[in-house]
Amino acid sequence: DQQVKQNSPSLSVQEGRISILNCDYTNSMFDYFLWYKKYPAEGPTFLISISSIKDKNEDGRFTVFLNKSAKHLSLHIVPSQPGDSAVYFCAALQTGANNLFFGTGTRLTVIP
Amino acid sequence: GEEVAQTPKHLVRGEGQKAKLYCAPIKGHSYVFWYQQVLKNEFKFLISFQNENVFDETGMPKERFSAKCLPNSPCSLEIQATKLEDSAVYFCASSQFGVAVSNWGYGYTFGSGTRLTVV
């Protein structure tokens, strides 16, 4: 049973525009959420995270929004750059647990 | 070193053969985690270690899969009698802390994975 879901397997965006990647979760016990970026033949690398006590966290071009009532989070990348082209994974965990629950990923392609 | 080293990068095994994967965590990291990435990019947590002790094995298949982290050796994940459905990329991650995130910030670093193909 997939507890973290990314329903869009792929997304194409023009360079300079905003990329919005979405993620839904089912387990209300999750209280920390992370986004990872993954290039082919590499491991996932941490991008940005958000605690459930917040609804927004921003780091440069990357912003994560959390809507707890909807059990939904999104990653905004603005402006998008060709180097952002990768697979983005959403992940969630319960405080104190040490294992992550991952979504199935969204492949972002930024077109120059 | 400052990266999690996984070997080999690729491994091909005939069905029924044994497969052994290795992971050298970042120096100073006490925790090691194994994840399996199967079709459709789904990651599945397998097992975690605190030094040489199993910390959480709730994701580990009961049969055929075993893992160890011995002192002064890379950690290993072994699959006895591989099946076609074991084909996946196996990722190892290490952490200084026992959790994926902490008050000190993000804790995990992933290796680049071992692609196991069972034919």
CSV table of C-alpha atoms in Angstrom, one decimal:
chain,number,residue,atom,x,y,z
A,1,ASP,CA,0.0,0.0,0.0
A,2,GLN,CA,1.6,3.2,-1.2
A,3,GLN,CA,1.5,5.8,1.6
A,4,VAL,CA,3.2,8.5,-0.5
A,5,LYS,CA,2.0,9.1,-4.0
A,6,GLN,CA,3.2,11.2,-6.9
A,7,ASN,CA,0.5,10.9,-9.5
A,8,SER,CA,2.4,12.7,-12.3
A,9,PRO,CA,5.1,10.5,-13.7
A,10,SER,CA,6.5,13.3,-15.9
A,11,LEU,CA,6.4,17.0,-16.3
A,12,SER,CA,7.9,19.2,-19.0
A,13,VAL,CA,8.4,22.9,-18.5
A,14,GLN,CA,10.0,25.7,-20.5
A,15,GLU,CA,13.2,27.2,-19.1
A,16,GLY,CA,12.5,30.2,-16.9
A,17,ARG,CA,9.0,29.1,-16.1
A,18,ILE,CA,7.7,27.6,-12.8
A,19,SER,CA,7.8,23.9,-12.2
A,20,ILE,CA,5.2,22.5,-9.8
A,21,LEU,CA,5.6,18.9,-8.6
A,22,ASN,CA,2.9,17.4,-6.4
A,23,CYS,CA,2.8,14.8,-3.8
A,24,ASP,CA,0.0,13.2,-1.7
A,25,TYR,CA,0.2,11.1,1.4
A,26,THR,CA,-2.2,8.9,3.3
A,27,ASN,CA,-0.6,8.4,6.7
A,28,SER,CA,-1.6,11.3,9.1
A,29,MET,CA,1.2,10.3,11.4
A,30,PHE,CA,3.8,11.6,9.0
A,31,ASP,CA,5.2,14.8,10.3
A,32,TYR,CA,8.3,15.5,8.2
A,33,PHE,CA,8.5,15.6,4.4
A,34,LEU,CA,11.4,15.8,2.1
A,35,TRP,CA,12.1,16.2,-1.6
A,36,TYR,CA,14.9,14.5,-3.3
A,37,LYS,CA,16.4,15.0,-6.7
A,38,LYS,CA,17.9,12.0,-8.6
A,39,TYR,CA,20.0,11.9,-11.7
A,40,PRO,CA,20.5,8.6,-13.7
A,41,ALA,CA,23.0,6.2,-12.2
A,42,GLU,CA,23.2,8.3,-9.0
A,43,GLY,CA,21.6,8.1,-5.6
A,44,PRO,CA,18.9,10.5,-4.5
A,45,THR,CA,20.2,13.8,-3.2
A,46,PHE,CA,18.4,15.8,-0.6
A,47,LEU,CA,16.8,19.0,-1.9
A,48,ILE,CA,14.5,20.5,0.7
A,49,SER,CA,12.3,19.5,3.6
A,50,ILE,CA,9.4,20.7,5.7
A,51,SER,CA,8.1,20.0,9.1
A,52,SER,CA,4.4,19.5,9.6
A,53,ILE,CA,4.3,22.6,11.9
A,54,LYS,CA,5.0,24.7,8.9
A,55,ASP,CA,3.1,25.3,5.7
A,56,LYS,CA,6.0,26.7,3.6
A,57,ASN,CA,9.7,26.4,3.4
A,58,GLU,CA,11.9,28.2,0.9
A,59,ASP,CA,15.4,27.7,-0.2
A,60,GLY,CA,16.6,29.8,-3.1
A,61,ARG,CA,14.6,28.8,-6.2
A,62,PHE,CA,12.9,25.9,-4.4
A,63,THR,CA,9.8,26.2,-2.2
A,64,VAL,CA,7.9,23.4,-0.6
A,65,PHE,CA,4.3,24.0,0.4
A,66,LEU,CA,2.4,21.7,2.8
A,67,ASN,CA,-1.4,21.4,3.2
A,68,LYS,CA,-1.9,19.1,6.1
A,69,SER,CA,-5.7,19.0,5.9
A,70,ALA,CA,-5.4,17.8,2.3
A,71,LYS,CA,-2.4,15.6,3.0
A,72,HIS,CA,-0.7,17.3,0.1
A,73,LEU,CA,2.6,18.9,-0.6
A,74,SER,CA,4.1,20.5,-3.6
A,75,LEU,CA,7.6,21.6,-4.7
A,76,HIS,CA,7.9,24.8,-6.7
A,77,ILE,CA,11.0,25.6,-8.7
A,78,VAL,CA,11.2,29.0,-10.1
A,79,PRO,CA,12.8,29.9,-12.4
A,80,SER,CA,13.3,26.4,-13.8
A,81,GLN,CA,16.7,25.7,-15.4
A,82,PRO,CA,17.8,22.9,-17.7
A,83,GLY,CA,20.0,21.5,-14.9
A,84,ASP,CA,16.9,20.9,-12.9
A,85,SER,CA,16.0,18.1,-15.3
A,86,ALA,CA,15.9,15.0,-13.1
A,87,VAL,CA,13.5,12.7,-11.3
A,88,TYR,CA,12.1,14.2,-8.1
A,89,PHE,CA,11.0,12.1,-5.2
A,90,CYS,CA,8.8,13.1,-2.4
A,91,ALA,CA,9.4,11.2,0.9
A,92,ALA,CA,7.8,11.3,4.4
A,93,LEU,CA,8.5,10.0,7.8
A,94,GLN,CA,7.3,10.0,11.4
A,95,THR,CA,9.5,11.8,13.9
A,96,GLY,CA,11.8,9.4,15.6
A,97,ALA,CA,11.5,6.8,12.9
A,98,ASN,CA,14.6,6.3,10.8
A,99,ASN,CA,13.1,5.0,7.5
A,100,LEU,CA,11.6,7.0,4.7
A,101,PHE,CA,8.5,6.3,2.7
A,102,PHE,CA,9.0,7.4,-0.9
A,103,GLY,CA,6.7,8.4,-3.7
A,104,THR,CA,7.2,6.9,-7.1
A,105,GLY,CA,8.9,10.0,-8.5
A,106,THR,CA,8.2,12.6,-11.2
A,107,ARG,CA,10.5,13.1,-14.1
A,108,LEU,CA,11.0,16.8,-14.7
A,109,THR,CA,12.3,18.0,-18.1
A,110,VAL,CA,13.2,21.6,-18.4
A,111,ILE,CA,13.3,22.6,-22.1
A,112,PRO,CA,15.9,25.3,-23.0
B,1,GLY,CA,35.4,9.4,2.8
B,2,GLU,CA,32.6,11.8,2.2
B,3,GLU,CA,30.5,9.6,0.1
B,4,VAL,CA,28.7,6.3,0.5
B,5,ALA,CA,30.4,3.8,-1.7
B,6,GLN,CA,28.4,0.9,-3.1
B,7,THR,CA,29.9,-2.0,-5.0
B,8,PRO,CA,29.4,-3.4,-7.5
B,9,LYS,CA,27.6,-0.8,-9.7
B,10,HIS,CA,26.0,-3.6,-11.7
B,11,LEU,CA,25.4,-7.3,-10.9
B,12,VAL,CA,23.9,-9.9,-13.1
B,13,ARG,CA,22.8,-13.2,-11.6
B,14,GLY,CA,21.0,-16.3,-13.0
B,15,GLU,CA,17.8,-17.2,-11.2
B,16,GLY,CA,18.7,-19.2,-8.1
B,17,GLN,CA,22.2,-17.8,-7.7
B,18,LYS,CA,23.4,-15.8,-4.7
B,19,ALA,CA,23.9,-12.1,-4.9
B,20,LYS,CA,26.0,-10.0,-2.5
B,21,LEU,CA,26.1,-6.2,-2.4
B,22,TYR,CA,28.4,-4.0,-0.5
B,23,CYS,CA,28.2,-0.6,1.1
B,24,ALA,CA,30.9,1.5,2.8
B,25,PRO,CA,29.2,4.3,4.8
B,26,ILE,CA,30.7,7.7,5.3
B,27,LYS,CA,33.4,7.6,8.0
B,28,GLY,CA,31.9,8.6,11.3
B,29,HIS,CA,28.4,7.6,10.4
B,30,SER,CA,27.0,5.0,12.7
B,31,TYR,CA,23.8,4.2,10.9
B,32,VAL,CA,23.3,2.4,7.6
B,33,PHE,CA,20.1,1.9,5.7
B,34,TRP,CA,19.2,-0.3,2.7
B,35,TYR,CA,16.5,0.6,0.2
B,36,GLN,CA,15.3,-1.4,-2.8
B,37,GLN,CA,14.1,0.6,-5.8
B,38,VAL,CA,11.9,-1.6,-8.0
B,39,LEU,CA,9.8,-1.0,-11.1
B,40,LYS,CA,7.9,2.3,-11.4
B,41,ASN,CA,10.6,4.0,-9.2
B,42,GLU,CA,9.1,2.7,-6.0
B,43,PHE,CA,11.6,2.7,-3.1
B,44,LYS,CA,11.1,0.2,-0.4
B,45,PHE,CA,12.9,0.4,3.0
B,46,LEU,CA,14.6,-2.9,3.8
B,47,ILE,CA,16.7,-2.7,7.0
B,48,SER,CA,18.8,-0.3,9.0
B,49,PHE,CA,21.8,-0.8,11.3
B,50,GLN,CA,23.3,1.1,14.2
B,51,ASN,CA,27.0,0.1,14.0
B,52,GLU,CA,26.9,-3.7,13.8
B,53,ASN,CA,23.5,-4.1,15.3
B,54,VAL,CA,20.2,-4.3,13.5
B,55,PHE,CA,18.2,-1.2,14.2
B,56,ASP,CA,15.0,-1.8,12.2
B,57,GLU,CA,14.4,-4.7,9.9
B,58,THR,CA,10.6,-4.3,9.4
B,59,GLY,CA,11.1,-4.1,5.6
B,60,MET,CA,13.3,-7.1,5.2
B,61,PRO,CA,11.8,-10.1,3.4
B,62,LYS,CA,11.8,-13.0,5.8
B,63,GLU,CA,13.4,-15.4,3.4
B,64,ARG,CA,16.4,-15.3,1.2
B,65,PHE,CA,17.5,-11.8,2.3
B,66,SER,CA,20.1,-11.1,5.0
B,67,ALA,CA,22.4,-8.2,5.9
B,68,LYS,CA,25.4,-7.5,8.1
B,69,CYS,CA,27.5,-4.6,9.2
B,70,LEU,CA,30.7,-5.9,10.8
B,71,PRO,CA,33.4,-3.8,12.3
B,72,ASN,CA,36.1,-2.6,9.9
B,73,SER,CA,34.3,-4.1,6.9
B,74,PRO,CA,31.8,-2.7,4.4
B,75,CYS,CA,28.2,-3.5,5.2
B,76,SER,CA,26.6,-6.2,3.0
B,77,LEU,CA,23.2,-7.2,1.7
B,78,GLU,CA,23.0,-10.8,0.5
B,79,ILE,CA,20.2,-12.5,-1.4
B,80,GLN,CA,20.2,-16.3,-1.5
B,81,ALA,CA,18.6,-18.0,-4.4
B,82,THR,CA,17.7,-14.9,-6.3
B,83,LYS,CA,14.4,-14.6,-8.1
B,84,LEU,CA,13.4,-12.5,-11.1
B,85,GLU,CA,11.4,-10.1,-8.9
B,86,ASP,CA,14.6,-9.3,-7.0
B,87,SER,CA,15.8,-7.3,-10.0
B,88,ALA,CA,16.1,-3.7,-8.7
B,89,VAL,CA,18.5,-1.0,-7.8
B,90,TYR,CA,19.6,-1.4,-4.2
B,91,PHE,CA,20.5,1.9,-2.4
B,92,CYS,CA,22.5,2.2,0.7
B,93,ALA,CA,22.4,5.4,2.8
B,94,SER,CA,24.4,6.3,5.9
B,95,SER,CA,23.7,8.8,8.7
B,96,GLN,CA,25.4,10.2,11.7
B,97,PHE,CA,22.1,10.1,13.5
B,98,GLY,CA,19.5,7.4,13.8
B,99,VAL,CA,16.9,9.3,11.9
B,100,ALA,CA,16.4,10.7,8.4
B,101,VAL,CA,16.1,14.2,9.8
B,102,SER,CA,17.0,15.7,13.2
B,103,ASN,CA,17.2,19.0,15.0
B,104,TRP,CA,20.6,19.3,13.4
B,105,GLY,CA,19.2,19.1,9.9
B,106,TYR,CA,19.1,16.4,7.3
B,107,GLY,CA,20.9,13.2,8.2
B,108,TYR,CA,20.9,10.8,5.2
B,109,THR,CA,23.4,10.4,2.4
B,110,PHE,CA,22.7,7.9,-0.3
B,111,GLY,CA,25.1,5.9,-2.3
B,112,SER,CA,24.8,5.6,-6.1
B,113,GLY,CA,23.2,2.2,-5.9
B,114,THR,CA,23.8,-1.4,-7.2
B,115,ARG,CA,21.7,-2.5,-10.1
B,116,LEU,CA,20.9,-6.2,-9.7
B,117,THR,CA,19.5,-8.0,-12.7
B,118,VAL,CA,18.3,-11.5,-12.3
B,119,VAL,CA,18.0,-13.4,-15.5
